[in-house]
mmCIF file of C-alpha atoms in Angstrom:
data_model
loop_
_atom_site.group_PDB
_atom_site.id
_atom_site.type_symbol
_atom_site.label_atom_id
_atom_site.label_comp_id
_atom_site.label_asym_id
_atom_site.label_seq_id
_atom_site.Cartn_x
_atom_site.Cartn_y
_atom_site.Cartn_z
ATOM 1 C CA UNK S 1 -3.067 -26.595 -6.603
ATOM 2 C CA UNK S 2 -0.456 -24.058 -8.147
ATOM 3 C CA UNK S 3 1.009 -24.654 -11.273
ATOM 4 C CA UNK S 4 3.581 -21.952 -10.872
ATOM 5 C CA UNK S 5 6.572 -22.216 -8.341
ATOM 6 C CA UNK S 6 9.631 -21.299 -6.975
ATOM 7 C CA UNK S 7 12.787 -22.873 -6.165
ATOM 8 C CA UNK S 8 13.955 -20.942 -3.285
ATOM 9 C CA UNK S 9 11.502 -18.404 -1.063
ATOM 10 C CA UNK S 10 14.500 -16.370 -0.215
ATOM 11 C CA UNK S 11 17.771 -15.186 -1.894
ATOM 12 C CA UNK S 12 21.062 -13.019 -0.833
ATOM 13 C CA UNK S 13 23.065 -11.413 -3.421
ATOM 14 C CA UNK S 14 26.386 -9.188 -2.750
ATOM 15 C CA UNK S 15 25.683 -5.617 -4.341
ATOM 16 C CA UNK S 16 27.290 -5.591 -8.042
ATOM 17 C CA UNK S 17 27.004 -9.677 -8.458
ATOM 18 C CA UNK S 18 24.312 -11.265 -11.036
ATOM 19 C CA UNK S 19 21.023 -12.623 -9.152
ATOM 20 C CA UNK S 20 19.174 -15.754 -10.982
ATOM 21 C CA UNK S 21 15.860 -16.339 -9.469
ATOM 22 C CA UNK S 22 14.158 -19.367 -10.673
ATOM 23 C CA UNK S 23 11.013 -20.653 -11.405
ATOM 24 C CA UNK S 24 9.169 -24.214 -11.856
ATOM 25 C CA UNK S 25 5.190 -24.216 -13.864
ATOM 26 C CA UNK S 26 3.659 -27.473 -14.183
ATOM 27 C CA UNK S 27 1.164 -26.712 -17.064
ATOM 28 C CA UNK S 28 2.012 -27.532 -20.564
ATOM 29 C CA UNK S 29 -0.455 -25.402 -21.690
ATOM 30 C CA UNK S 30 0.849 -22.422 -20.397
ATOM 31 C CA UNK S 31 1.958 -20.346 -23.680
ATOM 32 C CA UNK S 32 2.755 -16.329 -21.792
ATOM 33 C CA UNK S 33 5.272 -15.758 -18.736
ATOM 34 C CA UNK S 34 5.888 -12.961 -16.666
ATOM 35 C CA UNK S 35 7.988 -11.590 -14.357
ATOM 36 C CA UNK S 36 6.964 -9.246 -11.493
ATOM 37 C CA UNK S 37 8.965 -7.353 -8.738
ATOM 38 C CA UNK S 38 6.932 -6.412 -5.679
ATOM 39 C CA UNK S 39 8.372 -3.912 -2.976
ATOM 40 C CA UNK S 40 6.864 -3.800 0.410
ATOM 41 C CA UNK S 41 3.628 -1.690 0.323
ATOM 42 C CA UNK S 42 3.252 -1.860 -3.737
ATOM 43 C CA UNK S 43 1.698 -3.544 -6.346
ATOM 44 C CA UNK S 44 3.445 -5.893 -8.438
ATOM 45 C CA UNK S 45 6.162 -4.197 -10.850
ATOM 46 C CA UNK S 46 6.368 -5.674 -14.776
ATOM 47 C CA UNK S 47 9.625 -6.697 -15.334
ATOM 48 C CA UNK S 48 9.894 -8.587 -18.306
ATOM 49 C CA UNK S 49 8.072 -11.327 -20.334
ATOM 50 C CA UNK S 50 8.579 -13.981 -22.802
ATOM 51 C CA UNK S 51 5.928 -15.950 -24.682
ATOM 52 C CA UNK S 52 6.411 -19.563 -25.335
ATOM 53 C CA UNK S 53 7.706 -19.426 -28.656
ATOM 54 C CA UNK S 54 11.140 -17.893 -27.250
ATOM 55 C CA UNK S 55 13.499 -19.464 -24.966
ATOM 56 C CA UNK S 56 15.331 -16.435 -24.048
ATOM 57 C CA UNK S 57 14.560 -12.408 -23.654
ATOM 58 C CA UNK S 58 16.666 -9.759 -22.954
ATOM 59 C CA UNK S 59 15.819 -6.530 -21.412
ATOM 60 C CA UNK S 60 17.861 -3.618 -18.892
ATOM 61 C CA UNK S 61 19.621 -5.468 -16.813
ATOM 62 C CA UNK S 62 17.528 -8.567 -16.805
ATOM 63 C CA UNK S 63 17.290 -11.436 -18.965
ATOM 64 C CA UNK S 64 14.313 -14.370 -18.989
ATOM 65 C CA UNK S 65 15.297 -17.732 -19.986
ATOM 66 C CA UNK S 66 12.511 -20.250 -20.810
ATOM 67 C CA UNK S 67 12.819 -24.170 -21.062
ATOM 68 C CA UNK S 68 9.818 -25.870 -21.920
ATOM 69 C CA UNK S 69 11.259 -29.164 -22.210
ATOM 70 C CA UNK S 70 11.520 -29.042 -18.323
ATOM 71 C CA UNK S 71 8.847 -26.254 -17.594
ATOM 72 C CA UNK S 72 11.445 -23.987 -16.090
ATOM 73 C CA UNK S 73 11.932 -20.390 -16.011
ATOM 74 C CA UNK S 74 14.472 -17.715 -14.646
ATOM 75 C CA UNK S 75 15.182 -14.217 -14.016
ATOM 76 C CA UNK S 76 18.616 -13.125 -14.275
ATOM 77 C CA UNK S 77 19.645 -9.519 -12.965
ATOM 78 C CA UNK S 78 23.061 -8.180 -14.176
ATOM 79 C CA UNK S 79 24.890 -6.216 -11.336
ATOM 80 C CA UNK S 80 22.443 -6.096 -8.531
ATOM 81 C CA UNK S 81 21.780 -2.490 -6.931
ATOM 82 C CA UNK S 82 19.949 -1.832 -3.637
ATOM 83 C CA UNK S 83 16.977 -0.924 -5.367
ATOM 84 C CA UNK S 84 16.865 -4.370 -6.854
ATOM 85 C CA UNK S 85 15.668 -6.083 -3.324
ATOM 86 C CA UNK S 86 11.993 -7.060 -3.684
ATOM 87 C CA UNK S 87 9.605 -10.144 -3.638
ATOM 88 C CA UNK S 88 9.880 -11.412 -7.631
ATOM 89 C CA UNK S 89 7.038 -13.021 -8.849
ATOM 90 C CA UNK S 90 6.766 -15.214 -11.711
ATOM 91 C CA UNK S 91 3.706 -15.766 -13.066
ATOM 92 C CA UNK S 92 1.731 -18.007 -16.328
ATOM 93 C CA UNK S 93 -1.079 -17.854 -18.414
ATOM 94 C CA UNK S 94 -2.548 -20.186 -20.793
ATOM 95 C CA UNK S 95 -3.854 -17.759 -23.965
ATOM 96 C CA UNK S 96 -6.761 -20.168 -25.239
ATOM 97 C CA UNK S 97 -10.065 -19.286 -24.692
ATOM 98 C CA UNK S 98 -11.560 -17.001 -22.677
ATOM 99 C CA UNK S 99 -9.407 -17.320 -20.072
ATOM 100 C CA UNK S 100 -6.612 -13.968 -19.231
ATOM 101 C CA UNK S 101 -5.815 -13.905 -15.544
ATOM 102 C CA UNK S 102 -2.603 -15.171 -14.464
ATOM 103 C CA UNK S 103 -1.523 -17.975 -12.334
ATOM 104 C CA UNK S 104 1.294 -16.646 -9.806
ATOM 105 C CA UNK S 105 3.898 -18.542 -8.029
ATOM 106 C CA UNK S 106 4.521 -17.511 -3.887
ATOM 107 C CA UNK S 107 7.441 -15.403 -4.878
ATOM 108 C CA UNK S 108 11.028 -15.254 -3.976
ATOM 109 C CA UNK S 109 12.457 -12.596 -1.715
ATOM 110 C CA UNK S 110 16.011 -10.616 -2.977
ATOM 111 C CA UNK S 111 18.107 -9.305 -0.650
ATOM 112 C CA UNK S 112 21.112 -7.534 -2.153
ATOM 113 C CA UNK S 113 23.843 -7.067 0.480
ATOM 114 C CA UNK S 114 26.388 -3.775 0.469
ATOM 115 C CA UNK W 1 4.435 4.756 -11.845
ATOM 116 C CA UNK W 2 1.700 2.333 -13.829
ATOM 117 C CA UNK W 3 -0.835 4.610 -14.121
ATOM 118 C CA UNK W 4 -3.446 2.060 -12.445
ATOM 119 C CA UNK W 5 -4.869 3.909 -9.466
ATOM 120 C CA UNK W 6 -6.851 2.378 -6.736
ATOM 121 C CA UNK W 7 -8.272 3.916 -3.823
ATOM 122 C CA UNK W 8 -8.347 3.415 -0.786
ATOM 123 C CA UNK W 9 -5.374 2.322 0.042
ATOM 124 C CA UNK W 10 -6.107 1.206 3.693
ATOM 125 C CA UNK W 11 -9.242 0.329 4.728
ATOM 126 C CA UNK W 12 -10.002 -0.742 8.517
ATOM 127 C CA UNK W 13 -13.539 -2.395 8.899
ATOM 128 C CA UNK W 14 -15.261 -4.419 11.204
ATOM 129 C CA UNK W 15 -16.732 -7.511 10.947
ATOM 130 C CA UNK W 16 -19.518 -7.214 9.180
ATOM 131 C CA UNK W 17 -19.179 -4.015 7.279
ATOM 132 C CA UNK W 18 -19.558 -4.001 3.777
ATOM 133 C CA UNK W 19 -16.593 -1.965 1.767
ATOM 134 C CA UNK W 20 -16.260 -1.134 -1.746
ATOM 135 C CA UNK W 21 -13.217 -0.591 -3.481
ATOM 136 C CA UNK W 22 -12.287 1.800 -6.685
ATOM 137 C CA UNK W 23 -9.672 0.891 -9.383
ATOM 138 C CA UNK W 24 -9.338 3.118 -12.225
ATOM 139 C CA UNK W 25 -7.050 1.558 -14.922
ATOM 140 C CA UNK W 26 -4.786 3.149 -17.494
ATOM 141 C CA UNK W 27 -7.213 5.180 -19.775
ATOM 142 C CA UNK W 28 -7.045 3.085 -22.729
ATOM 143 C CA UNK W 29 -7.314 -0.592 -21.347
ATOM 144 C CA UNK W 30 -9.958 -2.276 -21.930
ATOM 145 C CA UNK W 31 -9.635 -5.555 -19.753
ATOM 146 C CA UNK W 32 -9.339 -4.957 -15.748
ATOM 147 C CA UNK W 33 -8.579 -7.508 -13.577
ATOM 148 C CA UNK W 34 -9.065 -7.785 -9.429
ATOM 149 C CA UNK W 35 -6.618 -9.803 -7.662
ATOM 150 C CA UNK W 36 -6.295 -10.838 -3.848
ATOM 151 C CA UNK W 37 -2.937 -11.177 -2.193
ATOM 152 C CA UNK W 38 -2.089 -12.477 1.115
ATOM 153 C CA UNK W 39 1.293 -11.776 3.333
ATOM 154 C CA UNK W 40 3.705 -13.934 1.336
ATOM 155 C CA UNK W 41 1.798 -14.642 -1.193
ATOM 156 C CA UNK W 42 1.540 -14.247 -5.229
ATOM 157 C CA UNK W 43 -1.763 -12.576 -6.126
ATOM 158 C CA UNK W 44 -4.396 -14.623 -6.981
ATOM 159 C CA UNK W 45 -6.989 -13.809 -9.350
ATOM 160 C CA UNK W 46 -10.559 -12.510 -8.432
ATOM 161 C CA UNK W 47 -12.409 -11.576 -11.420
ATOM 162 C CA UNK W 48 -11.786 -9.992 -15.172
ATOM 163 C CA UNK W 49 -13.473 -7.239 -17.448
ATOM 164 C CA UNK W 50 -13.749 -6.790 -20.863
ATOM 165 C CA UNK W 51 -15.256 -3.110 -21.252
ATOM 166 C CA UNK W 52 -18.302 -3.428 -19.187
ATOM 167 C CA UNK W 53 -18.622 -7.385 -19.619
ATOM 168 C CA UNK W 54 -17.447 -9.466 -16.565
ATOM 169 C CA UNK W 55 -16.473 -12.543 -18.450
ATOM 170 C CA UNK W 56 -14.379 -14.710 -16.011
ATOM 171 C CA UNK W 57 -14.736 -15.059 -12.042
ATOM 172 C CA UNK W 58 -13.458 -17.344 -10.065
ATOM 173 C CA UNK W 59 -14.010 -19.921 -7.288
ATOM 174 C CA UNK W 60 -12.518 -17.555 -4.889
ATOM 175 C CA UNK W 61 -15.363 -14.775 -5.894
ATOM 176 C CA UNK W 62 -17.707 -16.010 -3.267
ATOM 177 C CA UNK W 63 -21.621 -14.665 -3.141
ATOM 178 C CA UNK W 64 -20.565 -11.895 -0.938
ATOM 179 C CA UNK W 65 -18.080 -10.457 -3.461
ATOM 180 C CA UNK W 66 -19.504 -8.433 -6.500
ATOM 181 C CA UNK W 67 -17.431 -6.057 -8.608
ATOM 182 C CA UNK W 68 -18.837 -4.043 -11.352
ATOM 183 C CA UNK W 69 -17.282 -1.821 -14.289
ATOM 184 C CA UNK W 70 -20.786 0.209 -15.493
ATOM 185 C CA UNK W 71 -19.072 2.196 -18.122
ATOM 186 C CA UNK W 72 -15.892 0.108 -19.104
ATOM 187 C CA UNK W 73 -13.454 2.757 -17.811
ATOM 188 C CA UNK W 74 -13.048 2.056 -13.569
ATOM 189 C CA UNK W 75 -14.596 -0.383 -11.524
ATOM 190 C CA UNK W 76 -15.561 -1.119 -8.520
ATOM 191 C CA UNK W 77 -14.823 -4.372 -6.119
ATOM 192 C CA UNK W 78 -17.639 -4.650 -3.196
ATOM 193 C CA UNK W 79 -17.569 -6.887 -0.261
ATOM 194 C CA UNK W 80 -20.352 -7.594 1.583
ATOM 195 C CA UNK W 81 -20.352 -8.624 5.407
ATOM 196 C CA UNK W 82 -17.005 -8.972 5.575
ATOM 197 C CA UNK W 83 -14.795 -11.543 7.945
ATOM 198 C CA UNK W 84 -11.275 -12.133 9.083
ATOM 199 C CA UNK W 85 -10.156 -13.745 6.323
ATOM 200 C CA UNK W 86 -10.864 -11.276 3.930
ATOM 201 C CA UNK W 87 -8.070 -9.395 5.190
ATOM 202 C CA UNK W 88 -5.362 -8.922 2.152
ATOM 203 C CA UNK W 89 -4.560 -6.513 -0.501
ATOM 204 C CA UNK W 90 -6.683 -6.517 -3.338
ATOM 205 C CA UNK W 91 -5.096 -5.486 -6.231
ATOM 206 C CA UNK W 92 -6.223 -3.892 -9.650
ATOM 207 C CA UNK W 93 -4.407 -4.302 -13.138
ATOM 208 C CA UNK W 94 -5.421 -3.383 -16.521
ATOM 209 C CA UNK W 95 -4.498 -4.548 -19.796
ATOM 210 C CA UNK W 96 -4.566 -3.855 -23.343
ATOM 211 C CA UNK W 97 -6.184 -6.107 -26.336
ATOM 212 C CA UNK W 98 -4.625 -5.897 -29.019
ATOM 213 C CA UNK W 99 -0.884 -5.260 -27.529
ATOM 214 C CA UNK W 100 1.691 -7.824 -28.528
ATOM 215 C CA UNK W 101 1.778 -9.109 -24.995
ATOM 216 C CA UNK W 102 -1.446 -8.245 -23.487
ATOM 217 C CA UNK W 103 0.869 -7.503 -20.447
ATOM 218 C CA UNK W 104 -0.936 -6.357 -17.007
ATOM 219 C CA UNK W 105 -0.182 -3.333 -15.074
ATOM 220 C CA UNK W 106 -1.012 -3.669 -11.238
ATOM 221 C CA UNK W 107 -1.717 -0.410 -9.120
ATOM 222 C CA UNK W 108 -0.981 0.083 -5.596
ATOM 223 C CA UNK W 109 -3.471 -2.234 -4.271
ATOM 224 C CA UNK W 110 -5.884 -1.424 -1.269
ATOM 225 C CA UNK W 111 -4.656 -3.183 2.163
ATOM 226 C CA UNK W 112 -7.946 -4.567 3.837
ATOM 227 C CA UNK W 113 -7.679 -5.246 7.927
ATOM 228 C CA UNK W 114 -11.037 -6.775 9.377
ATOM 229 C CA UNK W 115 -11.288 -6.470 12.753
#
């Protein structure tokens, strides 16, 4: 089954307020996170990443917190815009070995609201 | 714009058709990935290159499924007598060894509809 998850498939946000999308992985293992924003009719956007050494990553706008102790990680968006609404994805991958694809999670839909 | 290009980007077949599929990654990536997504869905992964060497495929890669990558720059994802259900968007990304992160870049994917 998935080892990568999401709390809640859907999420409104008023334009301007912070978004926190959230994410649940199962597998200890996992050592490289990612988060992806997909529009309708795209590919999957990079957003921002974090490796398991870090608990916390900063980037425009958006900040990735990581808790291993619970196997938890979020996506928080400062001042939502329009072009903010998407799919988010987050997604794992375990860095021993041969093995490089990632493991993604169903995603969580963003609305932001005017 | 990730600089991962895939083409087509719709691609209407019948049952039973065969279809091949382009991805050219960024021009200095070495590793290329394929990827299958379904509506509502995260994209799952198909199959991985290292230059020219397919190293990883998975469970989902059935017989009828071959992708190739003869040079180490684009590749190519074949299906052969296709069905229903391998309707989805199939997805190309390309990565970097070497790079702190080894992050992925997707392209635009190519939206399959078997009729």
């Amino acid at each position: 089954g998935e080892s990568v998850g999401l709390h809640l498939p859907t999420l409104s946000v008023q334009e301007g307020d912070n978004s926190i999308i959230n994410c649940a992985y199962s597998n200890s293992a996992s050592d490289y996170f990612i988060w992806y924003k997909q529009e309708s009719g795209k590919g999957p956007q990079f957003i921002i990443d974090i490796r398991s050494n870090m608990d916390k990553r900063q980037g425009q706008r958006v900040t990735v917190l990581l808790n291993k102790t619970v196997k938890h990680l979020s996506l928080q968006i400062a001042a939502t815009q329009p072009g903010d609404s998407a799919v988010y994805f987050c997604a794992e991958r375990i860095s021993s070995g041969s093995a490089r694809q990632l493991t993604f999670g169903s995603g969580t839909q963003l609305t932001v609201l005017p | 714009d990730t600089g991962v290009s895939q083409d087509p980007r719709h691609k209407i077949t019948k049952r039973g058709q065969n279809v091949t599929f382009r991805c050219d990654p960024i021009s200095e990536h070495n590793r290329l990935y394929w990827y299958r997504q379904t509506l509502g869905q995260g994209p799952e992964f198909l199959t991985y290159f290292q230059n020219e060497a397919q190293l990883e495929k998975s469970r989902l890669l059935s017989d009828r499924f071959s992708a190739e990558r003869p040079k180490g720059s684009f590749s190519t994802l074949e299906i052969q007598r296709t069905e229903q259900g391998d309707s989805a968007m199939y997805l190309c990304a390309s990565s970097l060894t070497g790079a702190v992160y080894n992050e992925q870049f997707f392209g635009p994917g190519t939206r399959l509809t078997v009729l």
